[in-house]
Short mmCIF file of C-alpha atoms in Angstrom, two decimals:
data_model
loop_
_atom_site.label_atom_id
_atom_site.label_comp_id
_atom_site.label_asym_id
_atom_site.label_seq_id
_atom_site.Cartn_x
_atom_site.Cartn_y
_atom_site.Cartn_z
CA MET A 138 -161.08 43.04 -104.46
CA THR A 139 -157.94 43.04 -102.07
CA SER A 140 -157.98 42.09 -98.64
CA ILE A 141 -157.18 44.50 -95.80
CA THR A 142 -153.54 44.02 -94.78
CA SER A 143 -153.79 45.34 -91.11
CA THR A 144 -154.74 43.23 -88.26
CA ARG A 145 -158.43 42.94 -87.71
CA LEU A 146 -159.54 42.99 -84.25
CA GLN A 147 -161.94 40.38 -82.60
CA PRO A 148 -165.50 40.71 -84.12
CA ALA A 149 -167.92 42.28 -81.72
CA ALA A 150 -171.62 43.05 -81.26
CA ASN A 151 -170.69 46.66 -81.91
CA TYR A 152 -170.34 47.74 -85.52
CA VAL A 153 -168.51 50.85 -84.37
CA GLU A 154 -166.69 51.25 -80.82
CA ILE A 155 -165.25 54.34 -79.87
CA ARG A 156 -162.75 54.45 -76.59
CA ASP A 157 -161.31 57.25 -74.82
CA MET A 158 -161.28 59.26 -78.10
CA THR A 159 -160.28 62.96 -77.90
CA PHE A 160 -160.29 65.02 -80.60
CA MET A 161 -158.79 68.81 -80.63
CA ARG A 162 -159.25 71.89 -83.04
CA GLY A 163 -156.17 74.05 -82.31
CA GLU A 164 -156.19 74.25 -78.51
CA ARG A 165 -160.11 73.79 -78.33
CA ALA A 166 -161.39 69.92 -77.48
CA ILE A 167 -164.14 68.89 -79.63
CA PHE A 168 -164.34 65.62 -78.04
CA LYS A 169 -162.77 64.61 -74.52
CA ASN A 170 -162.48 60.89 -73.77
CA VAL A 171 -165.71 59.95 -75.53
CA ASN A 172 -166.94 56.37 -75.67
CA ILE A 173 -169.75 55.47 -77.91
CA ASP A 174 -171.03 51.97 -79.17
CA ILE A 175 -172.86 51.52 -82.32
CA PRO A 176 -174.49 48.08 -82.29
CA LYS A 177 -174.87 46.05 -85.33
CA GLY A 178 -178.22 46.13 -87.10
CA LYS A 179 -179.71 49.22 -84.88
CA VAL A 180 -180.31 52.80 -85.65
CA THR A 181 -178.54 54.86 -83.45
CA ALA A 182 -178.81 58.45 -83.12
CA ILE A 183 -176.13 61.05 -82.34
CA MET A 184 -177.92 64.47 -80.84
CA GLY A 185 -176.96 67.78 -79.69
CA PRO A 186 -176.79 71.19 -79.93
CA SER A 187 -175.24 72.91 -83.47
CA GLY A 188 -171.73 73.09 -83.18
CA THR A 189 -171.16 70.07 -80.78
CA GLY A 190 -169.07 68.16 -83.51
CA LYS A 191 -171.60 65.90 -84.59
CA THR A 192 -170.57 65.81 -88.11
CA THR A 193 -166.92 65.81 -87.07
CA LEU A 194 -167.89 62.51 -85.35
CA LEU A 195 -169.13 60.85 -88.50
CA ARG A 196 -165.78 62.14 -90.32
CA LEU A 197 -163.74 60.31 -87.43
CA ILE A 198 -165.64 57.33 -87.95
CA GLY A 199 -165.34 57.54 -91.66
CA GLY A 200 -161.29 58.18 -91.47
CA GLN A 201 -161.52 61.76 -92.88
CA LEU A 202 -160.17 63.12 -89.63
CA LYS A 203 -157.85 61.48 -87.01
CA PRO A 204 -158.34 61.51 -83.33
CA ASP A 205 -155.55 62.65 -81.04
CA GLN A 206 -156.08 59.90 -78.83
CA GLY A 207 -158.36 56.70 -78.46
CA ARG A 208 -159.51 54.20 -80.70
CA ILE A 209 -162.14 54.21 -83.18
CA VAL A 210 -162.97 50.65 -84.28
CA VAL A 211 -165.24 50.03 -87.21
CA ASP A 212 -166.05 46.57 -88.55
CA GLY A 213 -163.16 45.19 -86.36
CA HIS A 214 -160.49 47.44 -87.68
CA ASN A 215 -159.03 50.73 -85.83
CA VAL A 216 -159.62 53.19 -88.33
CA PRO A 217 -157.02 55.93 -87.42
CA GLU A 218 -154.20 53.45 -87.96
CA LEU A 219 -155.30 52.12 -91.35
CA GLY A 220 -153.21 52.84 -94.53
CA ARG A 221 -154.63 54.71 -97.19
CA SER A 222 -155.84 51.46 -99.37
CA ASP A 223 -157.06 49.74 -96.52
CA LEU A 224 -159.05 52.70 -95.28
CA PHE A 225 -160.78 53.09 -98.81
CA GLU A 226 -161.51 49.56 -98.71
CA VAL A 227 -163.18 49.94 -95.19
CA ARG A 228 -165.18 52.88 -96.51
CA SER A 229 -166.44 51.01 -99.74
CA LYS A 230 -168.65 49.37 -96.90
CA MET A 231 -170.00 52.45 -95.53
CA GLY A 232 -172.33 55.03 -97.03
CA MET A 233 -172.59 58.43 -95.94
CA LEU A 234 -175.21 60.96 -96.51
CA PHE A 235 -173.45 64.46 -96.53
CA GLN A 236 -175.32 67.49 -94.76
CA SER A 237 -175.17 69.35 -98.12
CA GLY A 238 -176.05 66.34 -100.42
CA ALA A 239 -172.72 66.54 -102.07
CA LEU A 240 -173.85 65.24 -105.34
CA PHE A 241 -171.21 65.28 -108.18
CA THR A 242 -172.17 68.28 -110.16
CA ASP A 243 -170.93 67.14 -113.68
CA LEU A 244 -173.09 63.90 -113.41
CA SER A 245 -176.81 63.70 -113.79
CA VAL A 246 -178.88 62.12 -110.56
CA TYR A 247 -179.09 58.38 -112.49
CA GLU A 248 -175.11 58.91 -112.78
CA ASN A 249 -174.60 59.93 -109.18
CA VAL A 250 -176.47 56.91 -107.86
CA ALA A 251 -174.90 54.50 -110.51
CA PHE A 252 -171.17 56.09 -109.73
CA PRO A 253 -170.65 53.51 -106.66
CA LEU A 254 -171.94 50.69 -108.35
CA ARG A 255 -169.73 51.33 -111.41
CA VAL A 256 -166.49 51.85 -109.48
CA HIS A 257 -167.03 48.97 -107.11
CA THR A 258 -168.82 46.54 -109.07
CA ASP A 259 -168.49 44.77 -112.62
CA LEU A 260 -172.37 44.48 -112.78
CA PRO A 261 -173.75 44.58 -116.32
CA GLU A 262 -175.32 47.84 -117.65
CA ASP A 263 -179.08 46.74 -117.26
CA MET A 264 -178.48 45.54 -113.71
CA ILE A 265 -176.92 48.75 -112.77
CA ARG A 266 -180.29 50.56 -114.34
CA ASP A 267 -182.43 48.30 -112.53
CA ILE A 268 -180.58 48.87 -109.11
CA VAL A 269 -180.51 52.80 -109.73
CA LEU A 270 -184.05 52.66 -110.71
CA MET A 271 -185.02 51.01 -107.38
CA LYS A 272 -182.97 53.20 -105.23
CA LEU A 273 -184.58 56.39 -106.80
CA GLN A 274 -188.07 54.86 -106.80
CA ALA A 275 -187.29 54.27 -103.04
CA VAL A 276 -186.55 58.21 -102.59
CA GLY A 277 -189.21 59.38 -104.98
CA LEU A 278 -186.89 60.73 -107.62
CA ARG A 279 -187.17 57.88 -110.30
CA GLY A 280 -189.06 60.52 -112.78
CA ALA A 281 -186.12 63.03 -111.65
CA LYS A 282 -183.32 60.67 -113.09
CA HIS A 283 -182.17 62.94 -115.78
CA LEU A 284 -181.98 65.99 -114.11
CA MET A 285 -178.65 67.54 -113.14
CA PRO A 286 -178.07 68.53 -109.51
CA SER A 287 -178.21 72.28 -110.31
CA GLU A 288 -181.71 71.50 -111.16
CA LEU A 289 -182.81 70.10 -108.00
CA SER A 290 -183.97 71.72 -104.94
CA GLY A 291 -182.03 71.11 -101.39
CA GLY A 292 -184.50 68.42 -100.15
CA MET A 293 -184.37 66.67 -103.63
CA ALA A 294 -180.45 66.77 -103.92
CA ARG A 295 -180.43 65.38 -100.17
CA ARG A 296 -182.78 62.64 -101.46
CA ALA A 297 -180.88 61.80 -104.45
CA ALA A 298 -177.91 61.66 -102.11
CA LEU A 299 -179.65 59.19 -99.89
CA ALA A 300 -180.32 57.05 -102.73
CA ARG A 301 -176.34 57.06 -104.04
CA ALA A 302 -175.45 56.45 -100.15
CA ILE A 303 -177.43 53.07 -100.12
CA ALA A 304 -176.73 51.97 -103.54
CA LEU A 305 -174.12 49.25 -102.79
CA ASP A 306 -176.32 48.17 -99.47
CA PRO A 307 -173.50 49.16 -97.45
CA ASP A 308 -172.95 47.54 -93.92
CA LEU A 309 -172.75 51.26 -92.19
CA VAL A 310 -174.91 54.14 -93.47
CA MET A 311 -174.24 57.42 -91.52
CA TYR A 312 -176.90 60.18 -92.24
CA ASP A 313 -175.77 63.82 -91.36
CA GLU A 314 -178.88 65.85 -90.82
CA PRO A 315 -180.87 63.87 -93.13
CA PHE A 316 -184.36 65.70 -92.15
CA ALA A 317 -183.04 69.41 -92.53
CA GLY A 318 -184.53 71.40 -95.38
CA GLN A 319 -187.03 68.24 -96.05
CA ASP A 320 -191.02 69.33 -96.46
CA PRO A 321 -193.09 67.32 -94.15
CA MET A 322 -194.29 64.92 -96.54
CA ALA A 323 -190.69 64.04 -97.59
CA MET A 324 -189.52 64.41 -93.93
CA GLY A 325 -191.83 61.55 -93.30
CA VAL A 326 -190.76 59.31 -96.22
CA VAL A 327 -187.37 59.87 -95.36
CA VAL A 328 -188.08 58.85 -91.57
CA GLN A 329 -189.61 55.78 -92.25
CA LEU A 330 -187.17 54.93 -95.23
CA ILE A 331 -184.31 55.28 -92.72
CA ARG A 332 -186.03 52.86 -90.51
CA LEU A 333 -187.31 50.61 -93.33
CA LEU A 334 -183.97 50.13 -94.87
CA ASN A 335 -182.31 49.49 -91.71
CA ASP A 336 -184.66 46.57 -91.00
CA ALA A 337 -185.09 45.24 -94.46
CA LEU A 338 -181.29 45.22 -95.24
CA GLY A 339 -180.00 44.46 -91.78
CA HIS A 340 -177.39 47.15 -92.01
CA THR A 341 -176.22 49.54 -89.18
CA SER A 342 -177.26 53.13 -89.12
CA ILE A 343 -175.91 56.34 -87.73
CA VAL A 344 -178.20 59.30 -87.47
CA VAL A 345 -176.97 62.66 -86.75
CA SER A 346 -179.51 65.19 -86.18
CA HIS A 347 -180.88 67.65 -83.86
CA ASP A 348 -184.86 67.04 -85.00
CA VAL A 349 -185.77 65.45 -81.88
CA GLN A 350 -189.23 63.96 -82.64
CA GLU A 351 -188.35 62.77 -85.95
CA THR A 352 -184.87 61.09 -84.83
CA ALA A 353 -186.53 59.64 -81.53
CA SER A 354 -189.31 57.98 -83.47
CA ILE A 355 -186.90 55.70 -85.21
CA ALA A 356 -183.77 55.34 -83.12
CA ASP A 357 -183.09 52.48 -81.08
CA TYR A 358 -180.50 54.13 -78.96
CA ILE A 359 -179.55 57.34 -78.71
CA TYR A 360 -176.50 59.55 -77.50
CA VAL A 361 -176.74 63.22 -76.66
CA VAL A 362 -173.56 65.00 -77.23
CA SER A 363 -172.79 68.51 -76.03
CA GLY A 364 -169.62 70.28 -74.94
CA GLY A 365 -166.96 67.69 -76.09
CA GLU A 366 -168.60 64.86 -74.11
CA VAL A 367 -171.73 62.29 -74.02
CA ILE A 368 -174.03 64.07 -71.83
CA GLY A 369 -176.65 61.39 -71.95
CA GLN A 370 -177.76 57.97 -73.67
CA GLY A 371 -180.54 55.54 -73.70
CA THR A 372 -183.46 54.54 -75.65
CA ALA A 373 -185.64 57.03 -77.20
CA ASP A 374 -188.05 57.10 -74.24
CA GLU A 375 -185.18 57.10 -71.50
CA VAL A 376 -183.66 60.00 -73.02
CA LEU A 377 -187.09 61.88 -73.71
CA ASN A 378 -187.78 61.52 -70.17
CA SER A 379 -184.50 62.02 -68.65
CA ASP A 380 -184.05 64.08 -65.55
CA LEU A 381 -180.31 65.16 -66.51
CA PRO A 382 -180.95 68.85 -66.73
CA ARG A 383 -178.51 69.06 -69.99
CA VAL A 384 -180.30 66.34 -71.67
CA ARG A 385 -183.78 67.74 -70.62
CA GLN A 386 -183.02 71.18 -71.95
CA PHE A 387 -181.82 69.84 -75.38
CA MET A 388 -184.86 67.48 -75.63
CA GLN A 389 -187.22 69.85 -74.72
CA GLY A 390 -185.82 72.73 -76.68
CA LEU A 391 -185.40 74.85 -73.58
CA PRO A 392 -183.40 78.22 -75.09
CA ASP A 393 -181.34 78.47 -71.80
CA GLY A 394 -179.94 76.32 -69.07
CA PRO A 395 -177.01 74.55 -68.41
CA VAL A 396 -175.92 74.25 -72.08
CA PRO A 397 -175.60 77.87 -72.94
CA PHE A 398 -177.41 79.18 -75.82
CA HIS A 399 -174.35 81.83 -76.30
CA PHE A 400 -170.84 81.03 -77.62
CA PRO A 401 -168.52 81.88 -74.91
CA ALA A 402 -168.05 85.83 -74.71
CA PRO A 403 -167.09 88.58 -72.48
CA SER A 404 -170.11 90.51 -70.99
CA LEU A 405 -172.41 92.35 -73.19
CA GLU A 406 -171.87 95.71 -71.39
CA ASP A 407 -168.06 95.44 -71.73
CA ASP A 408 -168.67 94.54 -75.24
CA PHE A 409 -170.68 97.63 -76.18
CA LEU A 410 -168.35 100.09 -73.81
CA ARG A 411 -165.24 99.18 -75.76
CA GLY A 412 -166.20 101.64 -78.72
CA SER A 413 -165.05 100.69 -82.04
CA SER A 414 -162.43 98.25 -81.22
CA LEU A 415 -163.48 94.64 -81.75
CA MET B 57 -136.58 91.99 -84.19
CA ILE B 58 -137.06 88.37 -82.53
CA GLU B 59 -140.74 88.27 -83.68
CA ARG B 60 -139.71 89.14 -87.02
CA ILE B 61 -137.15 86.51 -87.32
CA ALA B 62 -139.82 83.93 -85.54
CA ALA B 63 -142.29 84.87 -88.51
CA LEU B 64 -139.79 84.66 -91.17
CA GLY B 65 -138.99 81.13 -89.65
CA ARG B 66 -142.70 80.42 -89.39
CA SER B 67 -143.23 81.14 -93.10
CA GLY B 68 -140.22 79.30 -94.51
CA LEU B 69 -141.70 76.29 -92.58
CA ASP B 70 -144.88 76.76 -93.93
CA ILE B 71 -143.47 77.00 -97.45
CA LEU B 72 -141.55 73.67 -96.67
CA GLU B 73 -144.54 71.88 -95.26
CA ALA B 74 -146.65 72.98 -98.59
CA MET B 75 -144.05 71.71 -100.75
CA GLY B 76 -144.02 68.35 -98.88
CA ARG B 77 -147.67 68.12 -99.12
CA SER B 78 -147.64 68.72 -102.81
CA GLY B 79 -145.18 66.30 -103.37
CA MET B 80 -147.40 63.71 -101.24
CA VAL B 81 -150.56 64.67 -103.42
CA LEU B 82 -148.56 63.84 -106.51
CA PHE B 83 -146.98 60.70 -105.24
CA HIS B 84 -150.39 59.37 -104.18
CA ALA B 85 -152.21 60.66 -107.70
CA LEU B 86 -149.64 58.71 -109.75
CA TRP B 87 -148.29 55.97 -107.68
CA ALA B 88 -150.68 53.16 -109.25
CA TRP B 89 -151.27 50.62 -111.75
CA PRO B 90 -153.45 52.59 -114.34
CA ASN B 91 -156.84 50.90 -114.54
CA VAL B 92 -157.24 51.33 -118.45
CA ARG B 93 -161.15 50.74 -118.24
CA THR B 94 -161.75 53.68 -115.98
CA SER B 95 -158.82 55.76 -116.45
CA PHE B 96 -158.76 56.18 -120.04
CA PRO B 97 -162.13 57.85 -120.65
CA LEU B 98 -161.43 60.26 -117.41
CA LEU B 99 -158.28 61.35 -119.47
CA VAL B 100 -159.90 61.91 -122.74
CA LYS B 101 -162.44 64.30 -120.83
CA GLN B 102 -159.56 66.29 -119.14
CA ILE B 103 -157.67 66.28 -122.39
CA TYR B 104 -160.83 67.76 -124.12
CA ALA B 105 -161.22 70.50 -121.00
CA VAL B 106 -157.30 71.13 -120.50
CA GLY B 107 -156.20 70.94 -124.13
CA VAL B 108 -158.56 71.25 -126.92
CA LEU B 109 -160.43 74.22 -125.11
CA SER B 110 -157.30 75.91 -124.55
CA MET B 111 -156.60 75.62 -128.53
CA VAL B 112 -158.57 79.01 -129.33
CA ILE B 113 -156.40 81.25 -127.28
CA ILE B 114 -153.15 79.29 -128.26
CA VAL B 115 -153.83 79.44 -131.91
CA VAL B 116 -154.85 83.22 -131.77
CA SER B 117 -151.91 84.12 -129.63
CA GLY B 118 -149.49 81.91 -131.66
CA LEU B 119 -150.73 83.70 -134.83
CA PHE B 120 -150.38 87.35 -133.50
CA ILE B 121 -146.95 86.69 -132.09
CA GLY B 122 -145.75 85.41 -134.99
CA MET B 123 -147.08 88.27 -137.00
CA VAL B 124 -145.35 90.95 -134.53
CA LEU B 125 -142.22 88.98 -134.44
CA ALA B 126 -142.18 89.11 -138.64
CA LEU B 127 -142.61 92.90 -138.45
CA GLN B 128 -140.07 93.47 -135.75
CA GLY B 129 -137.81 91.17 -137.35
CA TYR B 130 -138.25 92.58 -140.70
CA ASN B 131 -137.55 96.18 -139.47
CA ILE B 132 -134.24 95.50 -137.75
CA LEU B 133 -132.92 92.99 -140.49
CA ASN B 134 -133.85 95.11 -143.26
CA ARG B 135 -131.18 97.81 -141.94
CA TYR B 136 -128.55 95.09 -142.54
CA GLY B 137 -130.19 93.91 -145.76
CA SER B 138 -130.45 90.43 -144.33
CA GLU B 139 -134.13 90.51 -144.13
CA GLN B 140 -133.85 86.68 -145.99
CA ALA B 141 -133.06 85.39 -142.57
CA LEU B 142 -136.47 86.10 -141.24
CA GLY B 143 -137.71 82.91 -141.52
CA GLN B 144 -134.63 81.41 -139.30
CA MET B 145 -134.95 84.12 -136.71
CA VAL B 146 -138.75 83.78 -136.39
CA ALA B 147 -138.53 79.78 -136.21
CA LEU B 148 -135.61 80.01 -133.57
CA THR B 149 -137.32 82.56 -131.46
CA LEU B 150 -140.49 80.17 -131.24
CA LEU B 151 -139.03 76.93 -130.90
CA ARG B 152 -136.19 77.89 -128.36
CA GLU B 153 -137.88 80.22 -126.16
CA LEU B 154 -141.32 82.07 -127.19
CA GLY B 155 -143.34 78.61 -127.82
CA PRO B 156 -142.81 76.83 -124.74
CA VAL B 157 -142.90 79.91 -122.48
CA VAL B 158 -145.84 81.72 -123.53
CA THR B 159 -147.65 78.64 -124.26
CA ALA B 160 -147.04 77.93 -120.61
CA LEU B 161 -147.99 81.39 -119.33
CA LEU B 162 -151.35 81.10 -121.26
CA PHE B 163 -151.70 77.59 -120.10
CA ALA B 164 -151.32 78.91 -116.45
CA GLY B 165 -154.04 81.38 -116.84
CA ARG B 166 -156.63 79.35 -119.04
CA ALA B 167 -156.13 75.85 -118.17
CA GLY B 168 -154.27 75.99 -114.56
CA SER B 169 -156.56 78.66 -112.77
CA ALA B 170 -159.80 76.54 -114.23
CA LEU B 171 -158.19 73.28 -112.74
CA THR B 172 -157.62 74.99 -109.45
CA ALA B 173 -161.06 76.45 -109.03
CA GLU B 174 -162.74 73.12 -110.57
CA ILE B 175 -161.12 71.16 -107.62
CA GLY B 176 -161.18 73.76 -105.36
CA LEU B 177 -165.09 73.96 -105.64
CA MET B 178 -165.30 70.09 -105.67
CA LYS B 179 -163.84 70.32 -102.03
CA THR B 180 -165.68 73.15 -100.98
CA THR B 181 -168.96 71.62 -101.80
CA GLU B 182 -167.92 68.48 -100.33
CA GLN B 183 -167.80 66.33 -103.35
CA LEU B 184 -164.20 65.10 -102.76
CA ALA B 185 -165.05 64.25 -99.31
CA SER B 186 -168.09 62.30 -100.59
CA MET B 187 -165.98 60.25 -102.89
CA GLU B 188 -163.59 59.41 -100.16
CA MET B 189 -166.64 58.04 -98.36
CA ILE B 190 -167.69 56.12 -101.45
CA GLY B 191 -164.29 54.37 -101.15
CA VAL B 192 -162.66 56.09 -104.36
CA ASP B 193 -159.66 58.04 -103.87
CA PRO B 194 -160.07 61.80 -105.14
CA LEU B 195 -156.19 61.69 -105.96
CA ARG B 196 -156.39 59.18 -108.35
CA ARG B 197 -159.86 59.65 -109.80
CA ILE B 198 -159.69 63.70 -109.99
CA VAL B 199 -156.02 64.61 -109.69
CA SER B 200 -154.24 61.85 -111.53
CA PRO B 201 -156.31 62.25 -115.01
CA ARG B 202 -155.60 66.27 -114.73
CA PHE B 203 -152.21 66.07 -114.39
CA TRP B 204 -151.51 63.56 -117.15
CA ALA B 205 -153.58 65.82 -119.21
CA GLY B 206 -151.66 68.62 -118.81
CA PHE B 207 -148.42 66.71 -119.00
CA ILE B 208 -149.81 65.56 -122.75
CA CYS B 209 -151.41 68.88 -123.79
CA MET B 210 -148.67 71.40 -122.56
CA PRO B 211 -145.99 70.15 -125.31
CA THR B 212 -148.99 69.54 -127.96
CA LEU B 213 -150.26 73.15 -127.49
CA ALA B 214 -146.62 74.61 -127.60
CA LEU B 215 -146.02 72.59 -130.85
CA ILE B 216 -149.28 74.09 -132.06
CA PHE B 217 -148.32 77.56 -130.87
CA SER B 218 -144.86 77.62 -132.77
CA SER B 219 -146.60 76.09 -135.79
CA VAL B 220 -149.23 78.72 -136.20
CA GLY B 221 -146.35 81.34 -135.27
CA VAL B 222 -144.48 80.42 -138.05
CA LEU B 223 -147.66 80.82 -140.48
CA GLY B 224 -148.32 84.19 -139.19
CA ALA B 225 -144.67 85.32 -139.60
CA TYR B 226 -144.97 84.03 -143.21
CA ALA B 227 -148.23 85.62 -143.96
CA VAL B 228 -146.60 89.09 -142.64
CA GLY B 229 -143.05 88.61 -144.09
CA VAL B 230 -143.63 87.00 -147.20
CA LEU B 231 -147.10 87.81 -148.34
CA TRP B 232 -147.25 91.37 -147.11
CA LEU B 233 -143.81 92.70 -146.67
CA GLY B 234 -142.45 90.77 -149.82
CA VAL B 235 -139.62 88.70 -148.46
CA ASP B 236 -138.84 85.81 -150.76
CA GLY B 237 -140.77 82.72 -150.01
CA GLY B 238 -138.06 80.62 -151.02
CA SER B 239 -135.48 82.03 -148.75
CA PHE B 240 -137.85 82.35 -145.90
CA TRP B 241 -138.45 78.33 -145.79
CA SER B 242 -134.77 77.59 -147.01
CA ASN B 243 -133.28 79.49 -144.33
CA MET B 244 -135.46 78.01 -141.81
CA GLN B 245 -134.81 74.34 -142.98
CA GLY B 246 -130.92 75.26 -142.99
CA SER B 247 -130.56 76.79 -139.47
CA VAL B 248 -133.16 74.76 -137.40
CA GLU B 249 -131.65 71.61 -135.75
CA TRP B 250 -133.96 68.80 -134.62
CA GLY B 251 -131.80 68.27 -131.30
CA GLU B 252 -130.90 71.82 -130.50
CA ASP B 253 -133.60 73.49 -131.21
CA VAL B 254 -136.95 71.47 -131.72
CA MET B 255 -136.07 68.75 -128.73
CA ASN B 256 -134.86 71.67 -126.55
CA GLY B 257 -138.04 73.37 -126.89
CA PHE B 258 -140.08 70.31 -126.43
CA ILE B 259 -138.15 69.39 -123.06
CA LYS B 260 -138.68 72.80 -121.95
CA SER B 261 -142.60 72.55 -122.81
CA VAL B 262 -142.71 69.09 -120.76
CA VAL B 263 -141.02 70.66 -117.82
CA PHE B 264 -143.43 73.61 -117.72
CA GLY B 265 -146.47 71.23 -118.24
CA VAL B 266 -145.42 68.91 -115.21
CA VAL B 267 -144.80 72.21 -113.05
CA VAL B 268 -147.74 74.27 -114.12
CA THR B 269 -150.30 71.12 -113.63
CA TRP B 270 -148.77 69.96 -110.81
CA ILE B 271 -149.15 73.50 -109.21
CA ALA B 272 -152.62 73.97 -110.31
CA VAL B 273 -153.99 70.61 -109.02
CA PHE B 274 -152.17 71.02 -105.70
CA GLN B 275 -153.57 74.54 -105.31
CA GLY B 276 -156.96 73.10 -106.05
CA TYR B 277 -156.82 70.21 -103.40
CA ASP B 278 -155.12 72.17 -101.00
CA THR B 279 -157.56 75.14 -101.00
CA VAL B 280 -159.49 76.61 -97.91
CA PRO B 281 -163.01 75.41 -98.45
CA THR B 282 -164.31 79.09 -98.71
CA SER B 283 -165.08 81.24 -101.64
CA GLU B 284 -162.32 83.46 -100.50
CA GLY B 285 -159.96 80.23 -100.34
CA ILE B 286 -160.71 79.34 -104.06
CA SER B 287 -160.05 82.75 -105.16
CA ARG B 288 -156.59 82.82 -103.44
CA SER B 289 -155.89 79.23 -104.79
CA THR B 290 -156.90 80.58 -108.16
CA THR B 291 -154.69 83.57 -107.91
CA ARG B 292 -151.75 81.68 -106.20
CA THR B 293 -151.93 79.05 -109.19
CA VAL B 294 -151.54 81.58 -111.91
CA VAL B 295 -148.46 83.70 -110.15
CA TYR B 296 -146.76 80.73 -108.92
CA ALA B 297 -147.02 78.97 -112.32
CA SER B 298 -145.66 82.00 -114.13
CA LEU B 299 -143.18 82.65 -111.86
CA ALA B 300 -141.92 79.15 -111.92
CA VAL B 301 -141.81 78.93 -115.62
CA LEU B 302 -140.15 82.24 -116.06
CA GLY B 303 -137.40 80.76 -113.39
CA LEU B 304 -137.02 77.52 -114.91
CA ASP B 305 -136.81 78.87 -118.52
CA PHE B 306 -133.89 80.72 -117.38
CA ILE B 307 -132.09 77.55 -115.66
CA LEU B 308 -133.07 75.44 -118.66
CA THR B 309 -131.76 77.98 -121.24
CA ALA B 310 -128.53 78.37 -119.30
CA VAL B 311 -128.21 74.25 -119.35
CA MET B 312 -129.28 73.90 -122.88
CA PHE B 313 -127.55 76.96 -124.74
CA GLY B 314 -125.34 78.54 -122.29
CA GLU B 315 -122.80 75.71 -122.16
CA LEU B 316 -123.05 75.11 -118.17
#
C-alpha cells in the first residue's frame, strides 16, 4: 500500500477533530461553526432529531462531502484537503455501516463481507473464509452466508453490512442508525456488539442514532446536534439529566418545545385560506 | 427578454459543466495502471453483460436488415439489368454505414440503457458510496471495466452485424430471388476494399463505441439518486447517444468519403 503524500498533522488524543466546520446545502446551513472531538478508543454518539444532518456529518468525516469552511482532521489528516488517492487510503482504515445497509446486490452475503478483504489484502482464500465466517457469526448470520441481499430482511441486511464494515478491523467504525428496523432481540445483540467490538479491537466508534436508551447505554460521550449546531454534550448521564431545554426535550422525547416539531412554514390558517394555490 | 437570455446562459453553463464532469469521470476511471488480477475478471464479466447478451438483437437485426437490403436492392438493380451487383451494394452499405450506425443505435438502446440504469441504481442504493467508504474507487471498479467492455464489444458487434447482414442478403438475393451466387460473391470481393471500406467502418464503430459507452456510464454515475432520476438518465442515454452517433456519422463520413 502506498503512503499518503500529504502532510500529516501532529498525532492527537482524538481520532477525529472537527473545528469551526460549516456546511451549506444551497442557502441552508446544515452545520454552523461546529466543533466535535471523537476520542480514540471510545464510543461517541451523535444524537439529534431527524433531518439535523447526522448522516451528513458522517459523510463529511468520510470525505464524501466537503465542508464550506473549517477543518475535519481524521487520524492526523485534514480530510477536505486530501487528494483522491490519499482519501481512498484514509478510508481503507474506516468502516461505515450505512442506514440502508448498502450491500452489493450482485454479491452474496459471504462475498459482500469478503469484498474489503479481497481488495485490500493478499490473504489466502482459506483465511478469508475463516475471517468472513467469524464476522458473520458475530452478527448471527453465518447460516445466511449463501443468501443474496434481496433475500434478506431489512434488519438482516443491516447486520450483514455491519459484518462487512468490521471485516478489516478498521481503526474507525461509523454506524449510521444501527438500531433502526431491528427486532428487540437483534437490537440487543447489535448494542452489545458495538460496545464489545470497540473494547476488544480497540478501535474508535461513532454511532449516529436517535434511539436514546440504546445509544446512551453504550456511548462514552454524547453530542446532541440540532439546528446546525451542537446543543449539548457530555457523558450519557450528563446528557440524560441535562437542564438545557433543547437537550431535555430530545432526550425525553417531548413532542414540542424549543426544538420545533414542524418544518418552518406559514401559519396553518394562511395555508388553508390560500385556496388551490400551493 | 433578459430572463430568457439569462436562462439560455444558465443552460449553456450547465451543459459545459456536465461536459467537464463527464471528462473528469472518464479521466479518473481510466487514468491508472490496470491491475490484471482484479481488473481482468471484472472486464470479462462486463464483456458478457454488454457484448454477449446484446448478440441476439444484433444478429436478428443484422439478418433482417440484410434481407430487406437485398429485396430493395434487387428491385432497383433489376430495372437496369444489373442485379449481379447486389453483393457489392449490400456489402458496401453494411460495412460503410448500416453496420456501425445501426449497431451503435441498438447498442445504445440495449447495453447503454442497461449500463446507465445499473450504475444509477447502485448510486441510489448507496452501493457506490459504500464502495468509496471501503476505500475502493467506484470509477475504477465500476465505470472503468464497463467502459472498456463497450469499447471492445461495439466494433465486434458491428462486424458481426455486417457479416450476418451479408448472409441475410445472400439468402434472399441468391437462394430466393435467383441472383447468381458466383456473381454475388465475386462482385463483393472485387469492390470491397480493406482500407477504405472495412477499416473506415471499423474506425466508425470504435468511435461510436467510445461515445455511447461514455454517455451511458456518465449518465449513470451522475444520476439524481431517485427513481425519477434513473428514469431520466436512462432516457437521456438513449437520446444523447443516438443523436451523437448520427451526428458523428455525418462528420466521419464527410472526412472519410467526402474528400474533406
